[in-house]
Tab-separated table of C-alpha atoms and ligand atoms in Angstrom:
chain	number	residue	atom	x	y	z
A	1	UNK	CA	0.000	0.000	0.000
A	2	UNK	CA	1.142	3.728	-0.908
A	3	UNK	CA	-0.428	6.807	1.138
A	4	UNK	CA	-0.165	9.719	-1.893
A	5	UNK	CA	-0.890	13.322	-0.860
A	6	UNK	CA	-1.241	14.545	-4.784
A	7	UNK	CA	-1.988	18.664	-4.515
A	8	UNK	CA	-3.384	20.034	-8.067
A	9	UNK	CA	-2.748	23.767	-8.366
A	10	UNK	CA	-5.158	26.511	-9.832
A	11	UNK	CA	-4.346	25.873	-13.908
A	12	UNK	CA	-4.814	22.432	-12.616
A	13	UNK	CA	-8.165	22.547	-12.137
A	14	UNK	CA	-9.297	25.500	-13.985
A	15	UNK	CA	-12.346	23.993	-15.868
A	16	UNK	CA	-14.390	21.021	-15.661
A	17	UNK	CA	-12.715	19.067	-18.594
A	18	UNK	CA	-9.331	19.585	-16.500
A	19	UNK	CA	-10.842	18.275	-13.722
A	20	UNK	CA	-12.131	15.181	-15.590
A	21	UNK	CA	-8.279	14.986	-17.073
A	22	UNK	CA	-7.125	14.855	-13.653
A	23	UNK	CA	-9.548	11.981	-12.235
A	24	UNK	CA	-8.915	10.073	-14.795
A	25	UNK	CA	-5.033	10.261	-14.481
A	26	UNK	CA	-5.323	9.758	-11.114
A	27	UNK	CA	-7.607	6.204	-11.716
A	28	UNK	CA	-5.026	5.474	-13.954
A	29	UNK	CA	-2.224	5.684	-11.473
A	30	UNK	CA	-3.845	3.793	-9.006
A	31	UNK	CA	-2.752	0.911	-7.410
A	32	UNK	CA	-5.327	-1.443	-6.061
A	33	UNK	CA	-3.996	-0.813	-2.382
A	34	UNK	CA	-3.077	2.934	-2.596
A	35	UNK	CA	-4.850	5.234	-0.302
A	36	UNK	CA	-5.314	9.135	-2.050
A	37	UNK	CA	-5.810	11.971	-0.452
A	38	UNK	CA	-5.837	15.201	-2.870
A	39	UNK	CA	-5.740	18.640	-2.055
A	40	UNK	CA	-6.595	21.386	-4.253
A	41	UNK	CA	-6.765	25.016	-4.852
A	42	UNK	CA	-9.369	27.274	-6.776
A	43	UNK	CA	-9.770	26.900	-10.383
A	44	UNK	CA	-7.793	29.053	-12.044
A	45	UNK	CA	-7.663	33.039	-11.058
A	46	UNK	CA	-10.228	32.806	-8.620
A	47	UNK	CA	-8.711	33.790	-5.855
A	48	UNK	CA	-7.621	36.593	-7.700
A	49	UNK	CA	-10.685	37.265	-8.742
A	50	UNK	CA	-12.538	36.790	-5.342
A	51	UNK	CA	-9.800	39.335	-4.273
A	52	UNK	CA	-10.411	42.114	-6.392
A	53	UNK	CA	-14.368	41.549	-6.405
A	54	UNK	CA	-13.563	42.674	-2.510
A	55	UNK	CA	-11.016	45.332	-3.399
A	56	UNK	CA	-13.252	46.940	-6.017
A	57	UNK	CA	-16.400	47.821	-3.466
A	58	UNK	CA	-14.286	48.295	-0.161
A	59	UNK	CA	-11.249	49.437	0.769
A	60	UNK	CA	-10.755	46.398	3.235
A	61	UNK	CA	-7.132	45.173	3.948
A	62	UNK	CA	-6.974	41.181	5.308
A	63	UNK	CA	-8.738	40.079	8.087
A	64	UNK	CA	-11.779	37.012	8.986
A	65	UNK	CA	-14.534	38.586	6.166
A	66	UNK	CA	-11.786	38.235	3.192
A	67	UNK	CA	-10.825	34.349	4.872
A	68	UNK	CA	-14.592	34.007	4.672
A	69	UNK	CA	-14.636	34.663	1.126
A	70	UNK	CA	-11.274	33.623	-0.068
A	71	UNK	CA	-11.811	29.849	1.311
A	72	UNK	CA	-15.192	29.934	-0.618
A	73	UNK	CA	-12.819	28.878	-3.865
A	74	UNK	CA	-11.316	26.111	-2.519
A	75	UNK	CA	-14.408	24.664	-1.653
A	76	UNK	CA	-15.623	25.048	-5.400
A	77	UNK	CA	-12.880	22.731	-6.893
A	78	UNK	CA	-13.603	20.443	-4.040
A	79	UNK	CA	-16.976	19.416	-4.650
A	80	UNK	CA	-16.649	19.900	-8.283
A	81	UNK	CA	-13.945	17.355	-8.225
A	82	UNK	CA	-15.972	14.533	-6.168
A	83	UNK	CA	-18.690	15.036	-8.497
A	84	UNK	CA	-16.024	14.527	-11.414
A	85	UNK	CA	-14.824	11.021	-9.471
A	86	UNK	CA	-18.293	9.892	-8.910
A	87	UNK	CA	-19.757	10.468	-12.553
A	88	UNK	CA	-16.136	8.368	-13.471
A	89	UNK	CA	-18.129	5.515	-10.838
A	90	UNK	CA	-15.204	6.220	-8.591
A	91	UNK	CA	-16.026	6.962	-4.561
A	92	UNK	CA	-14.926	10.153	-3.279
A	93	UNK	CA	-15.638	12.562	-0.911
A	94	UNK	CA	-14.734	16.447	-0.466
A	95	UNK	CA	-13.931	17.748	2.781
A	96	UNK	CA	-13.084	21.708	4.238
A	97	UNK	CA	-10.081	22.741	6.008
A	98	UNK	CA	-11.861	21.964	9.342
A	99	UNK	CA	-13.353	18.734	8.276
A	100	UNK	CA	-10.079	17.517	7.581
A	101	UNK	CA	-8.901	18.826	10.814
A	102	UNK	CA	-6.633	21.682	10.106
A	103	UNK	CA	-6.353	24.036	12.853
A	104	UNK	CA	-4.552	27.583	12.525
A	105	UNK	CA	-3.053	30.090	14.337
A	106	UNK	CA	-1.818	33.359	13.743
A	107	UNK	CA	-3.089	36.288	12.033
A	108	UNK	CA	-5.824	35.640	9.038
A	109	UNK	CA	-4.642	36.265	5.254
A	110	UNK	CA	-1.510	34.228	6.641
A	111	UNK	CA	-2.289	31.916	9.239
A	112	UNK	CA	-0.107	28.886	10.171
A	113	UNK	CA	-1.068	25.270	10.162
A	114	UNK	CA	-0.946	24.694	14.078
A	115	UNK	CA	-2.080	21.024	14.281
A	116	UNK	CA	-3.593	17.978	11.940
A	117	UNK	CA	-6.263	15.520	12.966
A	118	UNK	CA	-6.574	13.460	10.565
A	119	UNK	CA	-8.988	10.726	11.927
A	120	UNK	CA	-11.422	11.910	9.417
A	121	UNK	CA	-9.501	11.649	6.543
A	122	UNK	CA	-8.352	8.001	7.441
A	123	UNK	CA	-11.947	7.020	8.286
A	124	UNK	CA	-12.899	7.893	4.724
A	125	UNK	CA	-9.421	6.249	2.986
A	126	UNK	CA	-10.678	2.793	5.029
A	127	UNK	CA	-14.338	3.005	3.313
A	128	UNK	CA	-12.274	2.951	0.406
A	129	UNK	CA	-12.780	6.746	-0.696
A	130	UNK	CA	-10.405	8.800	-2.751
A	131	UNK	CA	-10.388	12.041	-0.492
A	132	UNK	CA	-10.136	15.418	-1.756
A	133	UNK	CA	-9.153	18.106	0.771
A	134	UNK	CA	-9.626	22.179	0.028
A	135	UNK	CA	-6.352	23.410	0.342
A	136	UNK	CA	-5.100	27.422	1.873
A	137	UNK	CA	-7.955	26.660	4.477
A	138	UNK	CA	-8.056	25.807	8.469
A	139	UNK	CA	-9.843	26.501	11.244
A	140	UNK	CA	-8.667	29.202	14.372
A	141	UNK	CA	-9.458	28.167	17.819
A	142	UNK	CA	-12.280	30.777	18.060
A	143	UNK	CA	-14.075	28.473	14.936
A	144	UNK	CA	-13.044	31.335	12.103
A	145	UNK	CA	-11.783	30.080	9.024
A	146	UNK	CA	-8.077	31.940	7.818
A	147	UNK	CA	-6.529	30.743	5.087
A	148	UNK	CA	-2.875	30.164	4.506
A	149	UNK	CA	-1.174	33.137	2.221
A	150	UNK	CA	-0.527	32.649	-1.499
A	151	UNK	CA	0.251	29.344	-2.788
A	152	UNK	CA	-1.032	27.951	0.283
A	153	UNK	CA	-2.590	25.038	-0.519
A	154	UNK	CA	1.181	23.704	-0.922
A	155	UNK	CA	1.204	23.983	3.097
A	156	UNK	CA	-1.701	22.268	3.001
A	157	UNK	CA	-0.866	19.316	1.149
A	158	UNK	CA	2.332	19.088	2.570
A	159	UNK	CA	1.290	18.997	6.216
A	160	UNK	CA	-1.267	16.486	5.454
A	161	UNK	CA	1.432	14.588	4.286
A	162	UNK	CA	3.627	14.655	6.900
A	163	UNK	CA	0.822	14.800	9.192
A	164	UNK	CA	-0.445	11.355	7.411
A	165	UNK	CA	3.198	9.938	7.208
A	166	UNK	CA	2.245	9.592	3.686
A	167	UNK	CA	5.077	8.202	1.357
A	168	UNK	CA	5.333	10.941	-0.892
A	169	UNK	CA	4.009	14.194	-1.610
A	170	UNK	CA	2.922	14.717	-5.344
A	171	UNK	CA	2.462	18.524	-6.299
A	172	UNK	CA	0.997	18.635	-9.619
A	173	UNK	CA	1.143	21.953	-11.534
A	174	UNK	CA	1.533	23.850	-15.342
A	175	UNK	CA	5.213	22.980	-15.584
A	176	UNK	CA	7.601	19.868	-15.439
A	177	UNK	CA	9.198	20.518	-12.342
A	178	UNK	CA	11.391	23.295	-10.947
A	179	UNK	CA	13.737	25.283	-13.227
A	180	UNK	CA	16.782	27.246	-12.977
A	181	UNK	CA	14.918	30.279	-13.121
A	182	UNK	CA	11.212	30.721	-14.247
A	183	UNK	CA	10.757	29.074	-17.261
A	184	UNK	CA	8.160	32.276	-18.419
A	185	UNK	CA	10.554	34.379	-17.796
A	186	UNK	CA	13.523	32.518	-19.265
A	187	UNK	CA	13.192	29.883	-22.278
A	188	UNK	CA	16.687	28.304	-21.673
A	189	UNK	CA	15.996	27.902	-18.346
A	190	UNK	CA	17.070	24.216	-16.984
A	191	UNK	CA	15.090	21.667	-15.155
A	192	UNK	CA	16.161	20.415	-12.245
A	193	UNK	CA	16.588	16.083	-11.479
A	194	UNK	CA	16.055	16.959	-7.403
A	195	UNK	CA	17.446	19.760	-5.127
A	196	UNK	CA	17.829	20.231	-1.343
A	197	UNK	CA	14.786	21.577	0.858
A	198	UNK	CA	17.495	24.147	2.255
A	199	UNK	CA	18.558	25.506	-1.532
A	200	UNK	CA	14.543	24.879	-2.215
A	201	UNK	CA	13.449	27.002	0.576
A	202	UNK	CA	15.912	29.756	-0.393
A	203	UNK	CA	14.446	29.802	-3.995
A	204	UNK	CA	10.942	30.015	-2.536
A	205	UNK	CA	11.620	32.388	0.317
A	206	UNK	CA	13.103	34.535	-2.637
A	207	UNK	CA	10.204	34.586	-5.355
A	208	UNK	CA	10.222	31.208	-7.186
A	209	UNK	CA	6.594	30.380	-6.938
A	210	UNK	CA	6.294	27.323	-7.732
A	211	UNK	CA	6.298	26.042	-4.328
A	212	UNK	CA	5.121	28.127	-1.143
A	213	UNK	CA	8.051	29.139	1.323
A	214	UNK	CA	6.305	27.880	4.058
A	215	UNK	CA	5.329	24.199	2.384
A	216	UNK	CA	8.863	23.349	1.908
A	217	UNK	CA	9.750	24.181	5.271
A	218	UNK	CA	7.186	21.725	6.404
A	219	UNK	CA	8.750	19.240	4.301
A	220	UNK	CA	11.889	20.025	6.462
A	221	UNK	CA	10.427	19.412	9.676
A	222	UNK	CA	8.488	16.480	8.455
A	223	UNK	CA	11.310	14.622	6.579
A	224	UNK	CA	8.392	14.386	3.238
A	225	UNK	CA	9.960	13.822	-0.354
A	226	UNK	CA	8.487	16.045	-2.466
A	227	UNK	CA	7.700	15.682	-6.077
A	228	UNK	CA	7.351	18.610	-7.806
A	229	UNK	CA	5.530	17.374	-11.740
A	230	UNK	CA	3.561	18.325	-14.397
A	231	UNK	CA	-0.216	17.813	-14.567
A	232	UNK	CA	-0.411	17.177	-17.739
A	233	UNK	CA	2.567	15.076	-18.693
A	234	UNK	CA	3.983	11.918	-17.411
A	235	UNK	CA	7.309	13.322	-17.061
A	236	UNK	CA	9.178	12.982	-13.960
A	237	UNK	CA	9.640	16.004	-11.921
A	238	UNK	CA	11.958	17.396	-9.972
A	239	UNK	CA	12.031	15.828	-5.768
A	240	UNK	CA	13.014	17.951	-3.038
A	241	UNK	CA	14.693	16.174	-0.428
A	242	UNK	CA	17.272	16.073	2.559
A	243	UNK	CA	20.229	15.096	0.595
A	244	UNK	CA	20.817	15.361	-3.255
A	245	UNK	CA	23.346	13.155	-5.315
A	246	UNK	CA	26.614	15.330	-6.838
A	247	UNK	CA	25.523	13.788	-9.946
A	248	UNK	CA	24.355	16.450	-12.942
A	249	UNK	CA	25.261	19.283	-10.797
A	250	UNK	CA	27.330	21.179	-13.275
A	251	UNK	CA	26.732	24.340	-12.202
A	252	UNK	CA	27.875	26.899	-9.144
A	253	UNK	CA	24.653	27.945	-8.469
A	254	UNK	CA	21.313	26.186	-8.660
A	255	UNK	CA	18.765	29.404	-9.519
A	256	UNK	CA	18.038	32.728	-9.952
A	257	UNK	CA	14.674	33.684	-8.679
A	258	UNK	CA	12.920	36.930	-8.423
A	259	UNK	CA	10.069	38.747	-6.398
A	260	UNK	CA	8.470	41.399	-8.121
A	261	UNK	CA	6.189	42.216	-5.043
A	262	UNK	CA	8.778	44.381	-3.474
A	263	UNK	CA	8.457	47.688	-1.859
A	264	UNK	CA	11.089	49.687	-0.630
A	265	UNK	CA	10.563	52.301	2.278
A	266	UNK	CA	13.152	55.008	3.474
A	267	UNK	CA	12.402	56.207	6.907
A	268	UNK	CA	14.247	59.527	6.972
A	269	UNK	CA	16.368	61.374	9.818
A	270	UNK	CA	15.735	59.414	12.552
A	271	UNK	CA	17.721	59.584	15.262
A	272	UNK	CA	20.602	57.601	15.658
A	273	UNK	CA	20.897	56.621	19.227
A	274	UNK	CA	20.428	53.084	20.493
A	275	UNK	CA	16.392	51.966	20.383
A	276	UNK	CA	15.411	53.529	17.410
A	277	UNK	CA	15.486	50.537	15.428
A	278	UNK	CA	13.835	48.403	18.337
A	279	UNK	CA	11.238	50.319	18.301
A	280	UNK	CA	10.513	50.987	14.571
A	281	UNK	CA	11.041	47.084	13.649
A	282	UNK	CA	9.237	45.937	16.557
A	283	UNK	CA	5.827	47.835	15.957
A	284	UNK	CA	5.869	46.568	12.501
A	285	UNK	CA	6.370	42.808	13.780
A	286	UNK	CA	3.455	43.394	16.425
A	287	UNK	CA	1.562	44.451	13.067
A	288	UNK	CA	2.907	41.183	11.271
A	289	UNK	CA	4.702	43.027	8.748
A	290	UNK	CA	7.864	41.380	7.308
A	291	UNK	CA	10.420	42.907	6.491
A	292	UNK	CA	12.794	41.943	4.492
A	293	UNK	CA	16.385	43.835	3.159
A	294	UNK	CA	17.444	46.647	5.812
A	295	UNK	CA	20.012	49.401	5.746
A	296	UNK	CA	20.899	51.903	7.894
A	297	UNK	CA	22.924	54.328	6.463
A	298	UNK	CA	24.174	57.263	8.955
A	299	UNK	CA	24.602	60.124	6.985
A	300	UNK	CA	27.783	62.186	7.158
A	301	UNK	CA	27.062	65.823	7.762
A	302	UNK	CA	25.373	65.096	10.890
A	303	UNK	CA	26.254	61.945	12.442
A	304	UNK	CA	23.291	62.322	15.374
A	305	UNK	CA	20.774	61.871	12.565
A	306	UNK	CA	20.354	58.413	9.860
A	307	UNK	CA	18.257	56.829	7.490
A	308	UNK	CA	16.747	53.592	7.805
A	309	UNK	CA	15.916	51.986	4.140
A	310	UNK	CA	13.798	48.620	4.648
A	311	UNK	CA	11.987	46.655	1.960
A	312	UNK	CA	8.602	44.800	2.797
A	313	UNK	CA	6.170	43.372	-0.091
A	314	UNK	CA	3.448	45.042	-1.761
A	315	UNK	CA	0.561	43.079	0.530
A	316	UNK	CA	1.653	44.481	3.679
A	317	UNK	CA	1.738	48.022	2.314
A	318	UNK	CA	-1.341	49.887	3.423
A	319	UNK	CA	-0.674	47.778	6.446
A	320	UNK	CA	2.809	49.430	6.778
A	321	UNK	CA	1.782	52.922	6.170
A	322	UNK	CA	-0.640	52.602	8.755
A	323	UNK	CA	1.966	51.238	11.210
A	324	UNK	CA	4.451	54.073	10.206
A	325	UNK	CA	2.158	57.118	10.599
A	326	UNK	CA	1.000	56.086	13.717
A	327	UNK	CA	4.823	56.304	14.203
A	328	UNK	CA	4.861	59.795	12.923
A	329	UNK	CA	2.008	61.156	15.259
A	330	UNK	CA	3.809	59.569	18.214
A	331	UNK	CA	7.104	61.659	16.837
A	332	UNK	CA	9.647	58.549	16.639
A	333	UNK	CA	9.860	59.121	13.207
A	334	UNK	CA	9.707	61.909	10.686
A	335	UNK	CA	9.853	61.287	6.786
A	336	UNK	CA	8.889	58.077	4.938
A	337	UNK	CA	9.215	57.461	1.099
A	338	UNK	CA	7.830	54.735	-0.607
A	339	UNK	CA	8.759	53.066	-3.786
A	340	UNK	CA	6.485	50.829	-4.718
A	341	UNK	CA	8.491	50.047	-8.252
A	342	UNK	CA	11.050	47.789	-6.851
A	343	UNK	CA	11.643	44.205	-7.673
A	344	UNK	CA	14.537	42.000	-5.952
A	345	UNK	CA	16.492	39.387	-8.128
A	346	UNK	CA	18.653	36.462	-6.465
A	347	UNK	CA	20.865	33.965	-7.101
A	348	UNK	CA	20.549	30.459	-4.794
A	349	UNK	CA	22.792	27.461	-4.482
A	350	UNK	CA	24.879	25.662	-1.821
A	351	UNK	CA	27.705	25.686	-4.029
A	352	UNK	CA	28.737	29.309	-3.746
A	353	UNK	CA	29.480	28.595	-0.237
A	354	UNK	CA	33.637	29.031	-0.382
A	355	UNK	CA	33.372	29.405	-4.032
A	356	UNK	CA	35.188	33.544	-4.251
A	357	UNK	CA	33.677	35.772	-7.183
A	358	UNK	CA	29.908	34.575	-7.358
A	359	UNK	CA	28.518	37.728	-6.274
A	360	UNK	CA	31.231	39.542	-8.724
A	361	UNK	CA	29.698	37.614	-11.478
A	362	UNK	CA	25.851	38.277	-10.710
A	363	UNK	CA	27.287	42.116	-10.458
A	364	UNK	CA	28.847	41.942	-13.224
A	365	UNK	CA	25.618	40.220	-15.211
A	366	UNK	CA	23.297	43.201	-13.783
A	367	UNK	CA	26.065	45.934	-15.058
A	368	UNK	CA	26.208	44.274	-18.695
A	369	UNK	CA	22.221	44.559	-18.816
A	370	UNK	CA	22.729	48.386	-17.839
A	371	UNK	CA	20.843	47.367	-13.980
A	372	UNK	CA	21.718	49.745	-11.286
A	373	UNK	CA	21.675	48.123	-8.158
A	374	UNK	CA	20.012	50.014	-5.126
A	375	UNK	CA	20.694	47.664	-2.063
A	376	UNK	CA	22.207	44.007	-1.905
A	377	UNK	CA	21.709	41.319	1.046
A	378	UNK	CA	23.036	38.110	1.483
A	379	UNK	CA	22.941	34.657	2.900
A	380	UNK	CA	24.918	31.665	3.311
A	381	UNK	CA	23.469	30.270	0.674
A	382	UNK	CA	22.330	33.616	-1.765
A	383	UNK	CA	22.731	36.889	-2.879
A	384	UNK	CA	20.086	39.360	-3.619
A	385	UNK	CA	19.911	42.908	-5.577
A	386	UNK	CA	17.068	45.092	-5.322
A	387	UNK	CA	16.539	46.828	-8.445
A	388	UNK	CA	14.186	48.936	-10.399
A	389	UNK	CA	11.036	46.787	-11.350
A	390	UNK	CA	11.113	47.493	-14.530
A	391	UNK	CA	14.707	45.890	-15.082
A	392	UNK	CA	13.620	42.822	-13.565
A	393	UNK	CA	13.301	40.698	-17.156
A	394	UNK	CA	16.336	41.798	-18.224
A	395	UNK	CA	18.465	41.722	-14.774
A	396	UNK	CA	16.871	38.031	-14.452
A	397	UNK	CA	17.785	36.942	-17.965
A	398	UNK	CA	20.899	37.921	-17.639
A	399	UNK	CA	22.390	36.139	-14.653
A	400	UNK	CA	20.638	33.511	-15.796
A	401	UNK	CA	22.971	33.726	-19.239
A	402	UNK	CA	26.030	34.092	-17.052
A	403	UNK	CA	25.865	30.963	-14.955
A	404	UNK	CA	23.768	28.380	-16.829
A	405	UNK	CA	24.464	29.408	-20.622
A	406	UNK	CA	28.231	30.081	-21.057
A	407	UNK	CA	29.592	28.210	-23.482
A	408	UNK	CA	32.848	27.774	-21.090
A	409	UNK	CA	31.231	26.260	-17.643
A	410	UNK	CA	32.983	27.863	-14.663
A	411	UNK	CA	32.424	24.917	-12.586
B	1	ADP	P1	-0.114	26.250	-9.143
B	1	ADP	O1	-1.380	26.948	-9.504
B	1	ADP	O2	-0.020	24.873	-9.734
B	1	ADP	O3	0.171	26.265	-7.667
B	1	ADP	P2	1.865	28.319	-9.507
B	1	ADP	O4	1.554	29.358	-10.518
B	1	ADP	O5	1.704	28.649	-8.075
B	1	ADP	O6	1.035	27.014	-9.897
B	1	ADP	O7	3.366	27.774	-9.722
B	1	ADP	C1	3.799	27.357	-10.977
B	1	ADP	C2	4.503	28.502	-11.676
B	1	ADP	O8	5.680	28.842	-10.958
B	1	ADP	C3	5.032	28.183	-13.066
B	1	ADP	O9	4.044	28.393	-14.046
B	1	ADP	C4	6.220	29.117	-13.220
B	1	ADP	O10	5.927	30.218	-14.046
B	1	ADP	C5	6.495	29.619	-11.815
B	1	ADP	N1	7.901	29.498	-11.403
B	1	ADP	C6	8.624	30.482	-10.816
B	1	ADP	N2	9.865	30.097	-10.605
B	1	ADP	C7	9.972	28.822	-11.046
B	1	ADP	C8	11.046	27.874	-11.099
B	1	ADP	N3	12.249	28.159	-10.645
B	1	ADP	N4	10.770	26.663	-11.626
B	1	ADP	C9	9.541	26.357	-12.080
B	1	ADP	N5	8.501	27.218	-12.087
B	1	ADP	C10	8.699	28.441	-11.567
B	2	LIG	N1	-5.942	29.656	-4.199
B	2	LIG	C1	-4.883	30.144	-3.363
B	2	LIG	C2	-4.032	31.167	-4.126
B	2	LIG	O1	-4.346	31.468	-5.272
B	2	LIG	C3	-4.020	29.065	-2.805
B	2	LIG	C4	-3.207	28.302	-3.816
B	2	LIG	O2	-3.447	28.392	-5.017
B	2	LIG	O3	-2.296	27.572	-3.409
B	2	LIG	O4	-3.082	31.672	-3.589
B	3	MG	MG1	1.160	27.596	-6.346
């Protein structure tokens, strides 16, 4: 017997004949013995659409009446799907966040799973039942329903994996698996045979979205394999996992990523005495805004006086300038700029660790595409330029023609 968590994406499921598509592969696959659980998000842009249906008659920002409606999609492929599996003479049965026993915590628009009960789900696998779960859905202790950020029916079918001790985690989705850099955005772009949840997370955590930052992380904890494949092709994928052969690793780094969502902020002449920055970074983490890249310049005519330049994404924005002038009134700070046009390009890979020049080389890349750089971060494991937004096809493009299509590999 085989447990399979298999998580369809949006495109997956977009219209009814995809939906039939997708039954029928999964009948196909089956094994007499194998248990399936599937999770699954809205078809197509709904979310988006659900989201802008809200944005367009109230100026609401996240909070339990947008979980209300958001969730509502995931429970449309859901039952749309059983139906599909029954009129194939197959038994299935949909079930919400909460009926599969997903509890959350945290703040809605981004909640985290907290805990899985899965007795449920396992009563319906014994009655023989392929079981189809609404994914970026849970329930809070106080009965709400949040859902999980973007993407986040990944966490979902993830944690029901590990949560399951399934065998393998299937996430099925419009391309063959994941790619040196976003194959939309870069036609030479290489698939990958498997890489690391660490390198996996980076590329995530930096804008590669074809997995959710937070599902691979669960993959961590849980020890899941994850199989990242194409819907609508029999291909193999690429698996995230613990530890990755040497083998087909020809290259110094394993992906450039980017996150067009950025926003940078510059909080002007604050004072530059110890506390400042507690104070400023603090209120914005009581307001569960991330932030991301931060500087702190201290300017050189006046060294009692510096600027603090921060970068958070575009969703937390009207959350942020709410934050900040409350800031103002109070008099801890005193000018703010925001520049919404920003985008933030990275390169990821394990490899660069003790490897001299990488950084040099993505420089270089940005300064042959005529990208000016405004502020650079890095990690152990990456290096990141915020840029202008409008440079980001270019800037991405062309690190990804430095270290994946030189003729002469610099291994
Ligand atoms: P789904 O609806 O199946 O969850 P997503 O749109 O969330 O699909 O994720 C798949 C998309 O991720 C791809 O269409 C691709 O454009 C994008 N993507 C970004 N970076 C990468 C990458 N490095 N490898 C593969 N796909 C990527
Ligand atoms: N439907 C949600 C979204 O669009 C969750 C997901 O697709 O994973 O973000
Ligand atoms: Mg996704």
């Amino acid at each position: 017997m085989t447990l399979y968590v298999k998580k369809f994406g949006g495109s997956s499921v977009a219209t009814p004949e995809k939906m039939k598509f997708i039954a029928q592969r999964v009948i196909r696959d089956k094994k007499e013995n194998d248990k399936i659980v599937i999770v699954v998000s809205a078809m197509g842009d709904s979310t988006d659409n659900l989201l802008s249906l809200a944005k367009s008659a109230y100026s609401v920002s996240h909070g339990r009446e947008m979980d209300m409606l958001l969730s509502t999609g995931e429970q449309v492929s859901i039952s749309l799907l059983a139906m599909t599996f029954k009129s194939l003479g197959v038994e299935a049965i949909s079930l919400t966040g909460e009926q599969a026993g997903i509890s959350c915590t945290g703040t809605h628009g981004k909640a985290l799973i907290k805990e899985i009960n899965p007795s449920r789900i396992f009563q319906e696998l014994e009655l023989g039942k392929i079981v189809i779960v609404a994914g970026f859905q849970g329930i809070m202790d106080n009965g709400d329903i949040a859902t999980l950020g973007r993407g986040g029916s990944d966490a979902t079918a993830v944690a029901l994996a590990g949560a399951m001790k399934a065998d393998i985690c299937e996430i099925f989705t419009d391309v063959n698996g994941v790619y040196s850099a976003d194959p939309r955005w870069c036609p030479k772009a290489i698939k990958m045979e498997e890489i690391t949840n660490i390198e996996m997370l980076e590329m995530a955590r930096l804008g590669a979205g074809v997995m959710q930052p937070r599902s691979v992380e669960i993959g961590l904890h849980y020890h899941i394999p994850i199989h990242v494949r194409s819907t609508f092709s029999d291909e193999k994928g690429t698996i995230i996992q613990e530890n990755c052969t040497m083998e087909g690793n020809h290259y110094v780094i394993k992906g450039v990523a980017q996150d067009t969502h950025a926003v940078r902020i510059s909080v002007l002449n604050v004072k530059n005495v110890p506390g400042v920055a507690h104070k400023l970074f603090q209120t914005l983490a009581n307001d569960h805004i991330d932030v991301d890249m931060i500087v702190q310049s201290v300017q050189t005519s006046d060294d009692s006086l510096t600027d603090m330049v921060f970068t958070i994404s575009d969703t937390d924005l009207s959350d942020a300038r709410q934050t900040l002038s409350k800031l103002q009134e109070d008099g801890l700070i005193d000018k703010v700029i925001y520049d919404e046009n920003m985008a933030k390009v990275s390169i990821v890979g394990a490899g660069m660790l003790g490897t001299p020049g990488i950084a040099a080389r993505m420089f270089g890349a940005l300064s042959k595409a005529q990208v000016n750089i405004l502020i650079v971060s890095t990690s152990e494991i990456s290096v990141s330029c915020l840029i202008n937004r409008d440079k980001v096809e270019a800037a991405v493009q062309a690190i990804h023609e430095e270290f994946f299509e030189e003729t002469q590999l610099h291994m």
